[in-house]
Structures are given as structure tokens and as C-alpha cells.
PDB file of C-alpha atoms in Angstrom:
ATOM      1  CA  MET A  10       0.000   0.000   0.000  1.00  0.00           C
ATOM      2  CA  PRO A  11       1.571   3.288  -1.019  1.00  0.00           C
ATOM      3  CA  ASP A  12       1.915   6.048   1.548  1.00  0.00           C
ATOM      4  CA  PHE A  13       0.001   8.780  -0.246  1.00  0.00           C
ATOM      5  CA  PHE A  14       0.196  10.976   2.876  1.00  0.00           C
ATOM      6  CA  TYR A  15       4.018  10.881   3.138  1.00  0.00           C
ATOM      7  CA  GLY A  16       3.984   9.810   6.777  1.00  0.00           C
ATOM      8  CA  LYS A  17       1.423  12.431   7.802  1.00  0.00           C
ATOM      9  CA  PRO A  18      -1.873  10.560   8.218  1.00  0.00           C
ATOM     10  CA  ILE A  19      -4.707  12.166  10.105  1.00  0.00           C
ATOM     11  CA  HIS A  20      -5.049  11.004  13.687  1.00  0.00           C
ATOM     12  CA  PRO A  21      -8.038   8.683  14.268  1.00  0.00           C
ATOM     13  CA  SER A  22      -9.117  10.754  17.270  1.00  0.00           C
ATOM     14  CA  ILE A  23     -10.674  13.372  14.989  1.00  0.00           C
ATOM     15  CA  PHE A  24     -13.340  10.889  13.931  1.00  0.00           C
ATOM     16  CA  PRO A  25     -16.123  11.548  13.947  1.00  0.00           C
ATOM     17  CA  PRO A  26     -15.491  15.204  13.074  1.00  0.00           C
ATOM     18  CA  ASP A  27     -18.210  16.359  15.455  1.00  0.00           C
ATOM     19  CA  ASN A  28     -16.937  19.797  16.419  1.00  0.00           C
ATOM     20  CA  GLU A  29     -15.457  22.813  14.623  1.00  0.00           C
ATOM     21  CA  GLU A  30     -11.843  22.007  15.552  1.00  0.00           C
ATOM     22  CA  LYS A  31     -12.091  18.451  14.198  1.00  0.00           C
ATOM     23  CA  LYS A  32     -13.856  19.669  11.057  1.00  0.00           C
ATOM     24  CA  LYS A  33     -11.046  22.165  10.474  1.00  0.00           C
ATOM     25  CA  GLN A  34      -8.385  19.486  10.967  1.00  0.00           C
ATOM     26  CA  LEU A  35     -10.143  17.225   8.480  1.00  0.00           C
ATOM     27  CA  GLY A  36     -10.549  20.054   5.987  1.00  0.00           C
ATOM     28  CA  ASP A  37      -6.871  20.968   6.308  1.00  0.00           C
ATOM     29  CA  PHE A  38      -5.920  17.330   5.776  1.00  0.00           C
ATOM     30  CA  PHE A  39      -8.006  17.083   2.590  1.00  0.00           C
ATOM     31  CA  ALA A  40      -6.535  20.370   1.381  1.00  0.00           C
ATOM     32  CA  GLY A  41      -2.992  19.242   2.202  1.00  0.00           C
ATOM     33  CA  PRO A  42      -1.512  15.731   2.277  1.00  0.00           C
ATOM     34  CA  ALA A  43      -4.812  14.114   1.249  1.00  0.00           C
ATOM     35  CA  SER A  44      -5.687  16.480  -1.582  1.00  0.00           C
ATOM     36  CA  PRO A  45      -7.723  14.317  -3.983  1.00  0.00           C
ATOM     37  CA  PRO A  46      -6.496  15.998  -7.196  1.00  0.00           C
ATOM     38  CA  ASP A  47      -2.854  15.749  -6.086  1.00  0.00           C
ATOM     39  CA  THR A  48      -3.262  12.131  -5.031  1.00  0.00           C
ATOM     40  CA  ALA A  49      -5.057  11.177  -8.250  1.00  0.00           C
ATOM     41  CA  LYS A  50      -2.077  12.443 -10.253  1.00  0.00           C
ATOM     42  CA  LYS A  51       0.131   9.834  -8.521  1.00  0.00           C
ATOM     43  CA  VAL A  52      -2.043   6.843  -9.429  1.00  0.00           C
ATOM     44  CA  PRO A  53      -1.150   6.297 -13.120  1.00  0.00           C
ATOM     45  CA  ASP A  54       2.571   6.112 -12.297  1.00  0.00           C
ATOM     46  CA  LEU A  55       1.860   3.668  -9.477  1.00  0.00           C
ATOM     47  CA  VAL A  56      -0.192   1.418 -11.790  1.00  0.00           C
ATOM     48  CA  GLN A  57       2.569   1.603 -14.419  1.00  0.00           C
ATOM     49  CA  LYS A  58       5.170   0.489 -11.861  1.00  0.00           C
ATOM     50  CA  LEU A  59       2.918  -2.351 -10.703  1.00  0.00           C
ATOM     51  CA  GLY A  60       2.365  -3.387 -14.322  1.00  0.00           C
ATOM     52  CA  ASP A  61       6.108  -3.436 -14.924  1.00  0.00           C
ATOM     53  CA  LYS A  62       6.562  -5.711 -11.920  1.00  0.00           C
ATOM     54  CA  TYR A  63       3.519  -7.952 -12.435  1.00  0.00           C
ATOM     55  CA  THR A  64       3.608  -8.502 -16.176  1.00  0.00           C
ATOM     56  CA  GLY A  65       0.988 -11.248 -16.100  1.00  0.00           C
ATOM     57  CA  VAL A  66      -1.736  -8.839 -14.989  1.00  0.00           C
ATOM     58  CA  LYS A  67      -3.694  -7.734 -18.056  1.00  0.00           C
ATOM     59  CA  LYS A  68      -6.444  -5.676 -16.421  1.00  0.00           C
ATOM     60  CA  TRP A  69      -6.398  -3.467 -13.352  1.00  0.00           C
ATOM     61  CA  ALA A  70      -9.287  -2.303 -11.209  1.00  0.00           C
ATOM     62  CA  SER A  71      -9.576   0.188  -8.399  1.00  0.00           C
ATOM     63  CA  LEU A  72     -11.467   0.199  -5.122  1.00  0.00           C
ATOM     64  CA  GLY A  73     -11.768   3.259  -2.930  1.00  0.00           C
ATOM     65  CA  MET A  74     -13.388   3.584   0.468  1.00  0.00           C
ATOM     66  CA  CYS A  75     -14.274   6.941   1.978  1.00  0.00           C
ATOM     67  CA  TRP A  76     -11.612   9.374   0.695  1.00  0.00           C
ATOM     68  CA  GLY A  77     -10.472   6.660  -1.715  1.00  0.00           C
ATOM     69  CA  GLY A  78     -13.867   6.857  -3.408  1.00  0.00           C
ATOM     70  CA  LYS A  79     -13.058  10.396  -4.525  1.00  0.00           C
ATOM     71  CA  ILE A  80      -9.690   9.191  -5.830  1.00  0.00           C
ATOM     72  CA  VAL A  81     -11.546   6.492  -7.805  1.00  0.00           C
ATOM     73  CA  SER A  82     -13.822   9.139  -9.321  1.00  0.00           C
ATOM     74  CA  LEU A  83     -10.857  11.237 -10.385  1.00  0.00           C
ATOM     75  CA  THR A  84      -8.871   8.295 -11.805  1.00  0.00           C
ATOM     76  CA  SER A  85     -11.746   6.761 -13.784  1.00  0.00           C
ATOM     77  CA  GLN A  86     -11.777   9.568 -16.332  1.00  0.00           C
ATOM     78  CA  SER A  87     -10.157   9.743 -19.770  1.00  0.00           C
ATOM     79  CA  GLY A  88      -6.782   8.007 -19.838  1.00  0.00           C
ATOM     80  CA  THR A  89      -7.564   5.755 -16.873  1.00  0.00           C
ATOM     81  CA  PRO A  90      -5.308   2.723 -16.431  1.00  0.00           C
ATOM     82  CA  PHE A  91      -8.246   0.789 -14.948  1.00  0.00           C
ATOM     83  CA  SER A  92     -10.824  -1.507 -16.559  1.00  0.00           C
ATOM     84  CA  ALA A  93     -13.368  -1.169 -13.722  1.00  0.00           C
ATOM     85  CA  ALA A  94     -13.728   0.805 -10.515  1.00  0.00           C
ATOM     86  CA  ALA A  95     -15.669   0.724  -7.273  1.00  0.00           C
ATOM     87  CA  GLU A  96     -16.420   3.219  -4.521  1.00  0.00           C
ATOM     88  CA  VAL A  97     -17.624   2.109  -1.100  1.00  0.00           C
ATOM     89  CA  HIS A  98     -19.123   4.599   1.373  1.00  0.00           C
ATOM     90  CA  PRO A  99     -17.451   7.298  -0.717  1.00  0.00           C
ATOM     91  CA  ALA A 100     -16.578  10.734   0.592  1.00  0.00           C
ATOM     92  CA  MET A 101     -16.997  13.926  -1.409  1.00  0.00           C
ATOM     93  CA  VAL A 102     -19.494  12.464  -3.899  1.00  0.00           C
ATOM     94  CA  ASP A 103     -19.754  14.946  -6.769  1.00  0.00           C
ATOM     95  CA  PRO A 104     -22.334  14.197  -9.460  1.00  0.00           C
ATOM     96  CA  ASN A 105     -20.200  16.170 -11.934  1.00  0.00           C
ATOM     97  CA  ASP A 106     -17.419  13.598 -11.611  1.00  0.00           C
ATOM     98  CA  ALA A 107     -19.761  10.930 -13.005  1.00  0.00           C
ATOM     99  CA  THR A 108     -20.001  12.584 -16.413  1.00  0.00           C
ATOM    100  CA  GLY A 109     -16.342  11.833 -17.144  1.00  0.00           C
ATOM    101  CA  PHE A 110     -16.261   8.142 -16.224  1.00  0.00           C
ATOM    102  CA  LYS A 111     -14.833   5.962 -19.000  1.00  0.00           C
ATOM    103  CA  ILE A 112     -15.089   2.568 -17.272  1.00  0.00           C
ATOM    104  CA  PRO A 113     -17.789   0.590 -15.444  1.00  0.00           C
ATOM    105  CA  VAL A 114     -18.287   1.658 -11.848  1.00  0.00           C
ATOM    106  CA  CYS A 115     -19.881   0.216  -8.740  1.00  0.00           C
ATOM    107  CA  MET A 116     -20.837   2.621  -5.946  1.00  0.00           C
ATOM    108  CA  LEU A 117     -22.035   1.240  -2.617  1.00  0.00           C
ATOM    109  CA  ALA A 118     -23.115   4.191  -0.510  1.00  0.00           C
ATOM    110  CA  SER A 119     -24.115   4.157   3.137  1.00  0.00           C
ATOM    111  CA  GLY A 120     -27.072   5.940   4.628  1.00  0.00           C
ATOM    112  CA  ASP A 121     -24.674   8.700   5.701  1.00  0.00           C
ATOM    113  CA  GLU A 122     -23.813   9.806   2.175  1.00  0.00           C
ATOM    114  CA  LYS A 123     -25.978  12.609   0.839  1.00  0.00           C
ATOM    115  CA  ALA A 124     -28.780  10.767  -0.992  1.00  0.00           C
ATOM    116  CA  GLU A 125     -29.275  13.540  -3.552  1.00  0.00           C
ATOM    117  CA  ASP A 126     -25.592  13.467  -4.511  1.00  0.00           C
ATOM    118  CA  VAL A 127     -25.608   9.669  -4.901  1.00  0.00           C
ATOM    119  CA  GLU A 128     -28.806   9.802  -6.981  1.00  0.00           C
ATOM    120  CA  ASN A 129     -27.464  12.550  -9.241  1.00  0.00           C
ATOM    121  CA  PHE A 130     -24.128  10.757  -9.563  1.00  0.00           C
ATOM    122  CA  LYS A 131     -25.995   7.721 -10.895  1.00  0.00           C
ATOM    123  CA  LYS A 132     -28.080   9.862 -13.269  1.00  0.00           C
ATOM    124  CA  ASN A 133     -24.924  11.428 -14.690  1.00  0.00           C
ATOM    125  CA  LEU A 134     -23.117   8.152 -15.384  1.00  0.00           C
ATOM    126  CA  ARG A 135     -22.819   7.189 -19.063  1.00  0.00           C
ATOM    127  CA  VAL A 136     -21.083   3.873 -18.416  1.00  0.00           C
ATOM    128  CA  GLU A 137     -22.282   0.521 -17.122  1.00  0.00           C
ATOM    129  CA  ASN A 138     -22.801   0.790 -13.400  1.00  0.00           C
ATOM    130  CA  HIS A 139     -24.200  -0.557 -10.189  1.00  0.00           C
ATOM    131  CA  VAL A 140     -25.121   2.161  -7.716  1.00  0.00           C
ATOM    132  CA  GLU A 141     -26.778   1.095  -4.485  1.00  0.00           C
ATOM    133  CA  THR A 142     -27.360   2.708  -1.112  1.00  0.00           C
ATOM    134  CA  PHE A 143     -27.224   0.561   1.999  1.00  0.00           C
ATOM    135  CA  GLY A 144     -29.525   2.944   3.818  1.00  0.00           C
ATOM    136  CA  ASP A 145     -29.359   1.439   7.287  1.00  0.00           C
ATOM    137  CA  GLN A 146     -25.556   1.252   7.293  1.00  0.00           C
ATOM    138  CA  ILE A 147     -23.121   3.894   8.565  1.00  0.00           C
ATOM    139  CA  HIS A 148     -20.241   5.446   6.666  1.00  0.00           C
ATOM    140  CA  GLY A 149     -17.433   2.915   7.057  1.00  0.00           C
ATOM    141  CA  TRP A 150     -19.625  -0.203   7.385  1.00  0.00           C
ATOM    142  CA  MET A 151     -17.428  -2.150   4.947  1.00  0.00           C
ATOM    143  CA  ALA A 152     -14.177  -1.024   6.563  1.00  0.00           C
ATOM    144  CA  ALA A 153     -12.877  -0.031   9.987  1.00  0.00           C
ATOM    145  CA  ARG A 154     -16.265   0.951  11.395  1.00  0.00           C
ATOM    146  CA  ALA A 155     -17.926  -2.399  10.649  1.00  0.00           C
ATOM    147  CA  ASP A 156     -19.528  -3.830  13.783  1.00  0.00           C
ATOM    148  CA  LEU A 157     -19.429  -7.469  12.724  1.00  0.00           C
ATOM    149  CA  LYS A 158     -20.949  -8.589  16.026  1.00  0.00           C
ATOM    150  CA  ASN A 159     -24.174  -6.963  14.874  1.00  0.00           C
ATOM    151  CA  GLU A 160     -25.932  -9.520  12.635  1.00  0.00           C
ATOM    152  CA  ARG A 161     -27.524  -6.896  10.374  1.00  0.00           C
ATOM    153  CA  VAL A 162     -24.223  -5.091   9.833  1.00  0.00           C
ATOM    154  CA  LYS A 163     -22.443  -8.389   9.214  1.00  0.00           C
ATOM    155  CA  SER A 164     -25.093  -9.450   6.705  1.00  0.00           C
ATOM    156  CA  GLU A 165     -24.846  -6.165   4.780  1.00  0.00           C
ATOM    157  CA  TYR A 166     -21.044  -6.254   4.986  1.00  0.00           C
ATOM    158  CA  GLU A 167     -21.073  -9.704   3.379  1.00  0.00           C
ATOM    159  CA  ARG A 168     -23.664  -8.646   0.799  1.00  0.00           C
ATOM    160  CA  GLY A 169     -21.574  -5.585  -0.046  1.00  0.00           C
ATOM    161  CA  TYR A 170     -18.437  -7.622  -0.630  1.00  0.00           C
ATOM    162  CA  GLY A 171     -20.450 -10.143  -2.636  1.00  0.00           C
ATOM    163  CA  THR A 172     -21.722  -7.299  -4.806  1.00  0.00           C
ATOM    164  CA  LEU A 173     -18.152  -6.106  -5.383  1.00  0.00           C
ATOM    165  CA  LEU A 174     -16.973  -9.606  -6.321  1.00  0.00           C
ATOM    166  CA  ASP A 175     -19.831 -10.050  -8.790  1.00  0.00           C
ATOM    167  CA  PHE A 176     -19.088  -6.627 -10.294  1.00  0.00           C
ATOM    168  CA  TYR A 177     -15.378  -7.277 -10.708  1.00  0.00           C
ATOM    169  CA  HIS A 178     -16.013 -10.761 -12.154  1.00  0.00           C
ATOM    170  CA  ARG A 179     -18.236  -9.154 -14.765  1.00  0.00           C
ATOM    171  CA  TYR A 180     -15.678  -6.574 -15.921  1.00  0.00           C
ATOM    172  CA  LEU A 181     -12.262  -8.143 -15.352  1.00  0.00           C
TER     173      LEU A 181
END
């Protein structure tokens, strides 16, 4: 896993960003080391290096969770090195990003993502896609915030990963 933040990750204690100080820290992080446009520029070179090392791989796909979902949106445009992409409980959903997608995309949103943005993202897509909202799940339910002791969360977690596997099998 590349260190896109150059050793300066955000401290987990700011989550959730439930006060003005935490919101500012998160905003500064996204404007600095985690700037999506700056990070997206690094991805093609990374994929090229991986391709040089793993010459048997013929197709590449991307998967982004939270902040990584925005990186997926920005790297699925013209010139993408990927054949398919997926976003899971994506942050910074921008329906305008969808208009530039050049590859199939799967978006699995949580109930915490802005429903209007997810809906408009889907409407703007001009590529094959699977966009679904897991309305009773929290942002992070398929990652670090998954409470797998809760049967409903575990069931949706498994269904989400099954959906991703089916999607990738279809396009890779």
C-alpha cells in the first residue's frame, strides 16, 4: 500500500469530526496531504510500476473507500489505467465527476452519504454501473467501522463484498 500521505496521516481521534476544531483538521488534511487531485495524479505512475513488476496482470481495477472513493472518481476519467472501478461509502461524492467516467463503476453508498448526490451521480453516469445505497448502514460499514458482532451489519457487509466480487467478475 503506497503512503500517499508521506507519513502524515490524520489522527483517528478526529473521527467523527463532530466539532469545529475536528472539522477544520479534516478540511486541512483534505486540502494538504490528502488532496484528492494531487493524489489522483500519482495513481497512473503507481499502476505503471505495478504493471512493470507484475507482467501477467492484463487488467487493473480500483477500489476506494471513503476518501479513496473520490480518488476512484478522479482516476476513472479519460486516460484511466483501470478496466473497472468501485467506490464504497465514498466521501466527497460529486455528481459532476460521473459525467467523465470511461469505465464501469460500482458505488455502494451508506445511509450517511448525501442521498441527492448519490442519486445525481448515478443519473450522470454514461457507463455501465451498479449504484446502491445501503440505507441502514453507517459510513465505514465495509471497513474499519464495521460492527461485525451486529448480525444486520455483518449481513450487509457480506452482501456488499459479494456485490463487489460479482461486479469485478463481470468486468475483469
